[in-house]
Short mmCIF file of C-alpha atoms and ligand atoms in Angstrom, two decimals:
data_model
loop_
_atom_site.label_atom_id
_atom_site.label_comp_id
_atom_site.label_asym_id
_atom_site.label_seq_id
_atom_site.Cartn_x
_atom_site.Cartn_y
_atom_site.Cartn_z
CA UNK A 1 -29.35 -15.90 -8.26
CA UNK A 2 -25.72 -15.30 -7.94
CA UNK A 3 -24.38 -13.25 -5.00
CA UNK A 4 -21.20 -13.29 -3.70
CA UNK A 5 -19.88 -10.89 -0.89
CA UNK A 6 -16.85 -10.63 1.62
CA UNK A 7 -15.61 -9.18 4.72
CA UNK A 8 -12.21 -8.01 4.38
CA UNK A 9 -10.66 -6.89 7.67
CA UNK A 10 -6.96 -5.88 8.24
CA UNK A 11 -5.50 -7.90 10.87
CA UNK A 12 -3.73 -4.78 12.92
CA UNK A 13 -6.04 -4.83 15.93
CA UNK A 14 -8.97 -6.35 17.74
CA UNK A 15 -12.11 -6.52 15.84
CA UNK A 16 -14.83 -4.26 17.56
CA UNK A 17 -18.56 -3.66 17.32
CA UNK A 18 -18.14 -1.84 13.77
CA UNK A 19 -16.55 -4.94 12.39
CA UNK A 20 -19.30 -7.14 13.88
CA UNK A 21 -21.83 -5.09 12.16
CA UNK A 22 -19.96 -5.00 8.80
CA UNK A 23 -19.29 -8.94 8.71
CA UNK A 24 -22.65 -9.96 10.10
CA UNK A 25 -24.69 -7.74 7.58
CA UNK A 26 -22.76 -9.26 4.89
CA UNK A 27 -23.20 -12.57 6.08
CA UNK A 28 -26.85 -12.06 6.51
CA UNK A 29 -27.30 -10.45 3.04
CA UNK A 30 -25.47 -13.45 1.46
CA UNK A 31 -27.68 -15.87 3.31
CA UNK A 32 -30.93 -14.03 2.30
CA UNK A 33 -29.94 -14.03 -1.25
CA UNK A 34 -28.64 -17.67 -1.02
CA UNK A 35 -25.28 -16.39 -1.98
CA UNK A 36 -21.81 -16.68 -0.75
CA UNK A 37 -19.73 -14.98 1.98
CA UNK A 38 -15.90 -14.82 1.59
CA UNK A 39 -13.28 -13.76 4.07
CA UNK A 40 -10.35 -11.74 2.87
CA UNK A 41 -7.35 -10.78 5.19
CA UNK A 42 -6.21 -7.31 4.18
CA UNK A 43 -2.67 -7.63 5.59
CA UNK A 44 -0.54 -5.57 2.80
CA UNK A 45 0.71 -3.38 5.75
CA UNK A 46 3.00 -6.05 7.01
CA UNK A 47 4.44 -3.26 9.55
CA UNK A 48 1.16 -3.48 11.26
CA UNK A 49 -0.17 -6.93 10.59
CA UNK A 50 0.13 -9.59 13.25
CA UNK A 51 -0.30 -13.47 13.08
CA UNK A 52 -2.29 -13.04 16.38
CA UNK A 53 -4.69 -10.51 15.18
CA UNK A 54 -5.36 -12.79 12.46
CA UNK A 55 -6.10 -15.64 14.65
CA UNK A 56 -8.27 -13.42 16.67
CA UNK A 57 -10.38 -12.79 13.74
CA UNK A 58 -11.11 -16.27 12.87
CA UNK A 59 -11.89 -17.00 16.40
CA UNK A 60 -14.41 -13.83 16.85
CA UNK A 61 -16.23 -14.46 13.58
CA UNK A 62 -16.82 -18.16 14.29
CA UNK A 63 -17.96 -17.20 17.71
CA UNK A 64 -20.51 -14.84 16.02
CA UNK A 65 -21.67 -17.69 14.11
CA UNK A 66 -20.26 -16.83 10.62
CA UNK A 67 -18.73 -19.38 8.31
CA UNK A 68 -16.74 -18.95 5.16
CA UNK A 69 -15.21 -21.27 2.41
CA UNK A 70 -11.25 -22.04 2.90
CA UNK A 71 -8.63 -21.12 1.92
CA UNK A 72 -8.96 -17.66 3.04
CA UNK A 73 -7.33 -15.22 0.56
CA UNK A 74 -4.47 -13.27 2.39
CA UNK A 75 -3.14 -10.15 0.57
CA UNK A 76 0.30 -10.96 1.65
CA UNK A 77 0.33 -13.86 -0.75
CA UNK A 78 -0.89 -11.83 -3.80
CA UNK A 79 2.10 -9.79 -4.56
CA UNK A 80 2.70 -11.41 -7.89
CA UNK A 81 -0.65 -10.27 -9.18
CA UNK A 82 -0.37 -6.79 -7.90
CA UNK A 83 2.99 -6.48 -9.67
CA UNK A 84 1.44 -7.86 -12.79
CA UNK A 85 -1.25 -5.21 -12.78
CA UNK A 86 1.13 -2.42 -12.24
CA UNK A 87 3.38 -3.67 -14.91
CA UNK A 88 0.37 -3.54 -17.27
CA UNK A 89 -0.72 0.00 -16.34
CA UNK A 90 3.04 1.14 -16.25
CA UNK A 91 3.61 -0.11 -19.94
CA UNK A 92 0.47 1.66 -20.92
CA UNK A 93 1.92 4.72 -19.62
CA UNK A 94 -0.69 5.27 -16.95
CA UNK A 95 1.76 5.54 -13.96
CA UNK A 96 4.63 7.46 -12.91
CA UNK A 97 7.08 7.51 -9.83
CA UNK A 98 6.48 10.13 -6.96
CA UNK A 99 9.04 10.71 -4.41
CA UNK A 100 7.13 13.67 -2.51
CA UNK A 101 6.77 13.06 1.27
CA UNK A 102 3.57 13.78 2.84
CA UNK A 103 5.05 17.19 3.88
CA UNK A 104 6.12 17.90 0.41
CA UNK A 105 2.54 17.22 -0.81
CA UNK A 106 0.98 19.61 1.91
CA UNK A 107 3.31 22.23 1.29
CA UNK A 108 2.79 22.36 -2.50
CA UNK A 109 -0.89 22.01 -2.15
CA UNK A 110 -1.01 24.92 0.18
CA UNK A 111 1.12 27.31 -1.68
CA UNK A 112 -0.31 30.79 -1.97
CA UNK A 113 -1.51 30.43 -5.52
CA UNK A 114 -3.12 27.11 -4.81
CA UNK A 115 -5.71 28.59 -2.34
CA UNK A 116 -7.04 26.10 0.43
CA UNK A 117 -5.64 22.59 0.05
CA UNK A 118 -8.51 20.56 -1.23
CA UNK A 119 -9.05 16.94 0.36
CA UNK A 120 -9.96 13.74 -1.60
CA UNK A 121 -10.73 10.05 -0.24
CA UNK A 122 -6.65 9.83 0.29
CA UNK A 123 -6.16 12.99 2.28
CA UNK A 124 -4.82 16.16 0.61
CA UNK A 125 -5.22 16.07 -3.12
CA UNK A 126 -1.90 15.50 -4.78
CA UNK A 127 -0.79 18.60 -6.82
CA UNK A 128 0.98 16.57 -9.57
CA UNK A 129 4.43 17.68 -8.75
CA UNK A 130 6.05 14.58 -10.30
CA UNK A 131 3.73 13.93 -13.14
CA UNK A 132 5.77 13.73 -16.16
CA UNK A 133 4.74 15.76 -19.48
CA UNK A 134 5.30 12.74 -21.41
CA UNK A 135 4.23 9.20 -20.33
CA UNK A 136 7.06 6.83 -18.99
CA UNK A 137 6.92 3.28 -20.17
CA UNK A 138 10.44 2.12 -20.09
CA UNK A 139 11.06 -1.02 -18.10
CA UNK A 140 12.06 -1.90 -15.44
CA UNK A 141 9.83 -0.04 -13.17
CA UNK A 142 11.89 2.16 -10.82
CA UNK A 143 12.39 0.56 -7.35
CA UNK A 144 11.90 2.13 -4.06
CA UNK A 145 9.50 4.82 -4.97
CA UNK A 146 5.81 5.14 -4.92
CA UNK A 147 3.69 5.07 -8.38
CA UNK A 148 0.76 7.22 -8.74
CA UNK A 149 -2.06 6.95 -11.49
CA UNK A 150 -2.16 9.66 -14.01
CA UNK A 151 -5.77 10.05 -13.78
CA UNK A 152 -6.05 12.38 -16.87
CA UNK A 153 -4.19 10.23 -19.18
CA UNK A 154 -6.11 7.21 -17.69
CA UNK A 155 -9.40 8.83 -18.56
CA UNK A 156 -8.22 9.68 -21.98
CA UNK A 157 -8.05 6.07 -22.63
CA UNK A 158 -11.60 5.35 -21.55
CA UNK A 159 -15.11 6.31 -23.29
CA UNK A 160 -16.30 9.52 -21.97
CA UNK A 161 -19.20 8.32 -20.12
CA UNK A 162 -19.46 9.02 -16.42
CA UNK A 163 -18.34 6.40 -14.07
CA UNK A 164 -21.07 4.86 -12.33
CA UNK A 165 -22.06 2.25 -9.68
CA UNK A 166 -25.09 1.04 -8.28
CA UNK A 167 -25.51 1.75 -4.44
CA UNK A 168 -27.94 -0.53 -2.54
CA UNK A 169 -27.26 1.15 1.02
CA UNK A 170 -26.41 4.91 1.11
CA UNK A 171 -23.52 7.36 0.83
CA UNK A 172 -22.74 9.92 3.71
CA UNK A 173 -25.39 12.29 2.38
CA UNK A 174 -27.80 9.39 1.69
CA UNK A 175 -27.21 8.92 -1.89
CA UNK A 176 -28.25 5.59 -3.29
CA UNK A 177 -29.42 4.16 -6.75
CA UNK A 178 -26.98 4.75 -9.59
CA UNK A 179 -24.17 6.87 -8.49
CA UNK A 180 -22.11 8.70 -11.26
CA UNK A 181 -19.28 10.73 -11.30
CA UNK A 182 -18.25 12.89 -14.48
CA UNK A 183 -14.77 12.03 -15.53
CA UNK A 184 -14.02 15.59 -15.45
CA UNK A 185 -14.68 15.84 -11.87
CA UNK A 186 -12.59 12.94 -10.91
CA UNK A 187 -9.05 14.32 -11.36
CA UNK A 188 -10.42 17.42 -9.19
CA UNK A 189 -12.02 15.61 -6.31
CA UNK A 190 -9.58 12.68 -6.26
CA UNK A 191 -6.19 13.47 -7.68
CA UNK A 192 -3.64 11.15 -8.95
CA UNK A 193 -3.89 8.37 -6.31
CA UNK A 194 -1.10 6.21 -5.33
CA UNK A 195 -1.12 2.64 -6.48
CA UNK A 196 2.01 1.53 -5.09
CA UNK A 197 3.31 2.44 -1.99
CA UNK A 198 6.77 2.28 -1.81
CA UNK A 199 6.68 0.07 1.42
CA UNK A 200 3.93 -2.34 0.32
CA UNK A 201 4.35 -3.19 -3.33
CA UNK A 202 0.48 -2.11 -3.94
CA UNK A 203 -2.08 -0.05 -2.30
CA UNK A 204 -5.41 -0.35 -0.85
CA UNK A 205 -7.20 0.69 -3.99
CA UNK A 206 -5.42 -1.53 -6.27
CA UNK A 207 -5.48 -4.67 -3.98
CA UNK A 208 -9.04 -4.43 -3.34
CA UNK A 209 -10.28 -4.16 -6.78
CA UNK A 210 -7.90 -6.82 -8.03
CA UNK A 211 -9.13 -9.11 -5.01
CA UNK A 212 -12.63 -8.50 -5.49
CA UNK A 213 -12.49 -9.25 -9.14
CA UNK A 214 -10.48 -12.61 -8.78
CA UNK A 215 -12.76 -13.53 -5.86
CA UNK A 216 -15.95 -12.97 -8.20
CA UNK A 217 -17.41 -10.55 -5.71
CA UNK A 218 -20.78 -9.14 -7.23
CA UNK A 219 -21.77 -7.20 -4.16
CA UNK A 220 -19.41 -5.24 -1.77
CA UNK A 221 -20.56 -4.65 1.47
CA UNK A 222 -18.87 -2.02 3.59
CA UNK A 223 -18.57 1.15 5.89
CA UNK A 224 -19.83 4.37 4.56
CA UNK A 225 -16.24 5.59 5.14
CA UNK A 226 -15.25 3.95 2.06
CA UNK A 227 -18.07 5.28 -0.16
CA UNK A 228 -15.77 8.14 -1.65
CA UNK A 229 -13.08 5.64 -2.53
CA UNK A 230 -15.52 3.77 -4.59
CA UNK A 231 -15.30 6.12 -7.64
CA UNK A 232 -11.45 5.34 -7.77
CA UNK A 233 -12.34 1.44 -7.81
CA UNK A 234 -14.71 1.75 -10.59
CA UNK A 235 -12.18 3.60 -12.51
CA UNK A 236 -9.64 1.00 -11.87
CA UNK A 237 -12.21 -1.74 -12.60
CA UNK A 238 -12.68 0.02 -16.21
CA UNK A 239 -8.89 0.34 -16.58
CA UNK A 240 -8.46 -3.26 -15.87
CA UNK A 241 -11.30 -4.67 -17.77
CA UNK A 242 -13.30 -6.04 -14.60
CA UNK A 243 -16.91 -5.76 -14.14
CA UNK A 244 -17.95 -3.25 -11.39
CA UNK A 245 -19.87 -4.93 -8.54
CA UNK A 246 -22.81 -3.45 -6.77
CA UNK A 247 -21.99 -1.47 -3.52
CA UNK A 248 -23.86 -1.51 -0.35
CA UNK A 249 -22.29 1.17 1.97
CA UNK A 250 -23.67 0.93 5.47
CA UNK A 251 -24.00 2.96 8.59
CA UNK A 252 -21.06 3.38 10.93
CA UNK A 253 -21.28 2.18 14.58
CA UNK A 254 -20.29 5.01 16.76
CA UNK A 255 -19.53 5.27 20.39
CA UNK A 256 -21.55 6.89 23.25
CA UNK A 257 -20.05 10.38 22.24
CA UNK A 258 -21.03 9.87 18.32
CA UNK A 259 -17.39 9.33 17.22
CA UNK A 260 -17.05 6.49 14.88
CA UNK A 261 -15.23 3.25 16.14
CA UNK A 262 -11.37 2.97 15.33
CA UNK A 263 -9.06 0.24 15.15
CA UNK A 264 -7.60 1.34 18.71
CA UNK A 265 -10.96 1.36 20.24
CA UNK A 266 -10.22 -1.51 22.55
CA UNK A 267 -13.15 -0.63 24.78
CA UNK A 268 -15.56 -2.06 22.18
CA UNK A 269 -13.63 -5.35 20.98
CA UNK A 270 -15.81 -8.00 20.55
CA UNK A 271 -13.16 -10.10 22.61
CA UNK A 272 -13.95 -7.66 25.57
CA UNK A 273 -17.74 -8.39 25.38
CA UNK A 274 -17.02 -12.03 25.07
CA UNK A 275 -14.97 -11.95 28.10
CA UNK A 276 -17.75 -10.11 29.99
CA UNK A 277 -20.12 -12.88 29.16
CA UNK A 278 -21.95 -11.62 26.07
CA UNK A 279 -23.43 -13.92 23.72
CA UNK A 280 -23.55 -13.26 19.88
CA UNK A 281 -27.26 -12.66 20.33
CA UNK A 282 -26.13 -9.59 22.81
CA UNK A 283 -23.71 -8.30 20.41
CA UNK A 284 -26.47 -8.14 17.52
CA UNK A 285 -28.69 -6.41 19.76
CA UNK A 286 -26.04 -3.92 20.32
CA UNK A 287 -25.69 -2.88 17.03
CA UNK A 288 -29.23 -2.97 16.00
CA UNK A 289 -29.30 -6.32 13.85
N1 LIG B 301 -9.54 -3.74 4.84
C1 LIG B 301 -10.59 -2.45 4.66
C2 LIG B 301 -10.83 -2.12 6.20
O1 LIG B 301 -10.44 -2.87 7.22
C3 LIG B 301 -11.77 -2.76 4.36
C4 LIG B 301 -11.86 -2.90 2.61
C5 LIG B 301 -13.05 -2.95 2.06
O2 LIG B 301 -14.01 -3.58 2.59
O3 LIG B 301 -13.00 -2.33 0.93
O4 LIG B 301 -11.21 -0.99 6.74
ZN1 ZN B 302 5.54 13.55 -5.99
#
């Protein structure tokens, strides 16, 4: 049976117990299914990624007993592929430049006639300020501006069936099995997402979809916090002609107060437990594996 999964950390801080859970679960699932476990370094945010954090990731994961094939994919080396996909979507008239600041978007979305601003997986849902009446396809793509996906136009190029994926874990409200999103709901619940961040040459959504496809990922194992983003990923897979993997969204590891662990939660860093003499078995016990 073909089963390929991955762990895709960003090298912007120490790995903590939440990362350990995600990586060990994915690795255990791959072992149980005689499949493959890949590592991918998600370092598109070069203002925050540091080589020392990347080195610490390899070190912690090896210490936990994980192995993965080399070479490891690093997103910072994938800009040509991201640019190619953006060009394709641009020439199909599905992208448009957006110069709005976060503040502009919040102001437009909370204008009195708009009611309370709605939130989607990326924060306040974009009210469409920069969306052009007619598609723009002229090359070159303007530089130094963000690009958004025109969701309504994109959906109009696809068959009318709802977007769907198979969930073998569970979403925040326990949803599992085949998860469907009506296309008409997508615009309202997500809005025109950013596919190119001005400072990055890509975005989380675009890079994760392209990289999962090129790495042949059949099963994405990741935290439940990314469940809502999956409908965007399924849409991008359809637009780009990629298969949709199976998704397994897992529970989040929380601290003693019930708060989900954050990047800066150094108190739960694997390195800290290592320094205190914990063993990999202790770590597994702490996170219920
Ligand atoms: N790089 C993301 C993170 O560290 C994970 C992306 C994914 O698994 O889809 O949260
Ligand atoms: Zn805009």
